mmCIF file of C-alpha atoms in Angstrom:
data_model
loop_
_atom_site.group_PDB
_atom_site.id
_atom_site.type_symbol
_atom_site.label_atom_id
_atom_site.label_comp_id
_atom_site.label_asym_id
_atom_site.label_seq_id
_atom_site.Cartn_x
_atom_site.Cartn_y
_atom_site.Cartn_z
ATOM 1 C CA UNK A 1 -38.366 118.095 173.366
ATOM 2 C CA UNK A 2 -38.978 121.451 171.602
ATOM 3 C CA UNK A 3 -42.164 123.277 172.613
ATOM 4 C CA UNK A 4 -43.404 126.401 170.852
ATOM 5 C CA UNK A 5 -46.544 127.507 172.862
ATOM 6 C CA UNK A 6 -48.320 130.459 170.981
ATOM 7 C CA UNK A 7 -51.389 132.387 172.161
ATOM 8 C CA UNK A 8 -50.559 131.885 175.748
ATOM 9 C CA UNK A 9 -52.521 133.664 178.442
ATOM 10 C CA UNK A 10 -52.312 133.720 182.344
ATOM 11 C CA UNK A 11 -55.143 133.545 184.728
ATOM 12 C CA UNK A 12 -55.747 132.845 188.485
ATOM 13 C CA UNK A 13 -57.286 129.570 189.295
ATOM 14 C CA UNK A 14 -57.967 127.450 192.120
ATOM 15 C CA UNK A 15 -57.589 123.608 192.621
ATOM 16 C CA UNK A 16 -60.655 121.610 193.432
ATOM 17 C CA UNK A 17 -61.237 118.228 194.672
ATOM 18 C CA UNK A 18 -61.720 115.361 191.948
ATOM 19 C CA UNK A 19 -65.329 116.111 191.206
ATOM 20 C CA UNK A 20 -66.592 119.091 192.896
ATOM 21 C CA UNK A 21 -69.767 119.263 190.838
ATOM 22 C CA UNK A 22 -70.922 115.859 192.370
ATOM 23 C CA UNK A 23 -72.468 117.809 195.071
ATOM 24 C CA UNK A 24 -72.598 121.339 193.595
ATOM 25 C CA UNK A 25 -74.093 120.905 190.140
ATOM 26 C CA UNK A 26 -72.376 120.629 186.693
ATOM 27 C CA UNK A 27 -68.853 121.697 186.014
ATOM 28 C CA UNK A 28 -68.134 125.311 184.492
ATOM 29 C CA UNK A 29 -67.221 125.251 180.778
ATOM 30 C CA UNK A 30 -63.812 126.718 181.520
ATOM 31 C CA UNK A 31 -62.785 124.028 184.131
ATOM 32 C CA UNK A 32 -59.740 122.031 183.454
ATOM 33 C CA UNK A 33 -60.589 118.399 184.532
ATOM 34 C CA UNK A 34 -57.962 115.955 185.543
ATOM 35 C CA UNK A 35 -58.134 112.253 186.894
ATOM 36 C CA UNK A 36 -57.707 113.277 190.653
ATOM 37 C CA UNK A 37 -58.527 117.220 190.672
ATOM 38 C CA UNK A 38 -59.800 119.910 188.584
ATOM 39 C CA UNK A 39 -58.883 123.519 188.218
ATOM 40 C CA UNK A 40 -61.465 126.293 188.235
ATOM 41 C CA UNK A 41 -60.731 129.985 186.826
ATOM 42 C CA UNK A 42 -61.275 132.546 189.624
ATOM 43 C CA UNK A 43 -60.747 135.760 187.657
ATOM 44 C CA UNK A 44 -60.044 137.358 184.350
ATOM 45 C CA UNK A 45 -56.934 136.974 182.061
ATOM 46 C CA UNK A 46 -53.975 138.815 183.614
ATOM 47 C CA UNK A 47 -52.390 139.597 180.216
ATOM 48 C CA UNK A 48 -53.693 142.381 177.965
ATOM 49 C CA UNK A 49 -52.581 140.428 174.755
ATOM 50 C CA UNK A 50 -51.540 136.882 174.374
ATOM 51 C CA UNK A 51 -47.817 135.789 174.564
ATOM 52 C CA UNK A 52 -45.518 133.375 172.923
ATOM 53 C CA UNK A 53 -43.275 130.836 175.061
ATOM 54 C CA UNK A 54 -40.460 128.483 173.404
ATOM 55 C CA UNK A 55 -39.116 125.795 175.610
ATOM 56 C CA UNK A 56 -36.387 123.204 174.898
ATOM 57 C CA UNK A 57 -36.458 120.367 177.409
ATOM 58 C CA UNK A 58 -33.703 117.994 177.695
ATOM 59 C CA UNK A 59 -33.597 114.803 179.722
ATOM 60 C CA UNK A 60 -30.783 112.700 180.940
ATOM 61 C CA UNK A 61 -31.927 109.314 179.781
ATOM 62 C CA UNK A 62 -28.848 107.812 181.345
ATOM 63 C CA UNK A 63 -29.671 109.274 184.910
ATOM 64 C CA UNK A 64 -29.390 106.134 186.847
ATOM 65 C CA UNK A 65 -25.583 105.456 185.801
ATOM 66 C CA UNK A 66 -24.156 109.059 185.173
ATOM 67 C CA UNK A 67 -24.891 112.374 186.685
ATOM 68 C CA UNK A 68 -22.451 114.374 184.481
ATOM 69 C CA UNK A 69 -25.545 116.322 183.287
ATOM 70 C CA UNK A 70 -28.565 117.229 185.085
ATOM 71 C CA UNK A 71 -31.485 114.982 185.051
ATOM 72 C CA UNK A 72 -33.589 117.564 183.595
ATOM 73 C CA UNK A 73 -32.682 120.891 181.719
ATOM 74 C CA UNK A 74 -35.301 123.490 180.465
ATOM 75 C CA UNK A 75 -34.241 126.501 178.343
ATOM 76 C CA UNK A 76 -36.954 128.872 177.214
ATOM 77 C CA UNK A 77 -37.720 132.348 176.125
ATOM 78 C CA UNK A 78 -40.850 134.516 176.603
ATOM 79 C CA UNK A 79 -42.143 137.156 174.195
ATOM 80 C CA UNK A 80 -42.860 140.594 175.508
ATOM 81 C CA UNK A 81 -45.835 140.617 177.826
ATOM 82 C CA UNK A 82 -48.340 143.537 178.766
ATOM 83 C CA UNK A 83 -50.175 142.542 181.985
ATOM 84 C CA UNK A 84 -52.468 143.990 184.616
ATOM 85 C CA UNK A 85 -51.911 142.815 188.155
ATOM 86 C CA UNK A 86 -53.161 143.369 191.504
ATOM 87 C CA UNK A 87 -50.685 143.348 194.491
ATOM 88 C CA UNK A 88 -51.709 139.733 195.376
ATOM 89 C CA UNK A 89 -51.026 138.315 191.935
ATOM 90 C CA UNK A 90 -47.747 140.492 191.391
ATOM 91 C CA UNK A 91 -46.428 138.936 194.780
ATOM 92 C CA UNK A 92 -47.313 135.612 193.631
ATOM 93 C CA UNK A 93 -45.625 135.923 190.262
ATOM 94 C CA UNK A 94 -42.597 137.448 191.629
ATOM 95 C CA UNK A 95 -42.217 135.029 194.199
ATOM 96 C CA UNK A 96 -42.423 132.082 191.728
ATOM 97 C CA UNK A 97 -39.751 133.665 189.636
ATOM 98 C CA UNK A 98 -37.447 134.503 192.516
ATOM 99 C CA UNK A 99 -37.587 131.209 194.199
ATOM 100 C CA UNK A 100 -38.212 128.773 191.387
ATOM 101 C CA UNK A 101 -35.678 129.551 188.755
ATOM 102 C CA UNK A 102 -32.431 127.891 189.305
ATOM 103 C CA UNK A 103 -29.994 130.686 188.522
ATOM 104 C CA UNK A 104 -29.810 134.595 187.820
ATOM 105 C CA UNK A 105 -30.317 135.005 183.879
ATOM 106 C CA UNK A 106 -28.017 138.033 182.751
ATOM 107 C CA UNK A 107 -31.015 139.497 180.661
ATOM 108 C CA UNK A 108 -33.138 139.791 183.520
ATOM 109 C CA UNK A 109 -30.839 141.329 186.196
ATOM 110 C CA UNK A 110 -31.492 144.952 187.195
ATOM 111 C CA UNK A 111 -29.722 147.554 185.317
ATOM 112 C CA UNK A 112 -26.912 148.975 187.441
ATOM 113 C CA UNK A 113 -28.764 152.484 187.574
ATOM 114 C CA UNK A 114 -31.573 150.879 189.491
ATOM 115 C CA UNK A 115 -29.208 148.788 191.935
ATOM 116 C CA UNK A 116 -27.941 149.891 195.156
ATOM 117 C CA UNK A 117 -25.038 152.228 194.714
ATOM 118 C CA UNK A 118 -22.969 150.483 197.501
ATOM 119 C CA UNK A 119 -22.983 147.115 195.407
ATOM 120 C CA UNK A 120 -20.847 148.539 192.299
#
């Protein structure tokens, strides 16, 4: 699958039970409603301008018989982003990037002049 996501934005949100408005009124216009839960925005957009994300998702359709390739592979590129984060959101995004990406990508490694001099 090839995905080209344009005009993307990032915002903070909270996950709510299936129908939180049953007891507290109507849903917000910006709520994202799914069959078993909903997502409600808790703040403004984090990006100054929208960005673009392109993804290529490959699935191993022979996963039951062969593991010569991974079950799922995702390759992507993200356009430049200009964002404004408070400390809480920065730590959240940094944690996601540090712990959920499978391998270090050469493009995003720190330049040598910013690394600890004892390591090179």
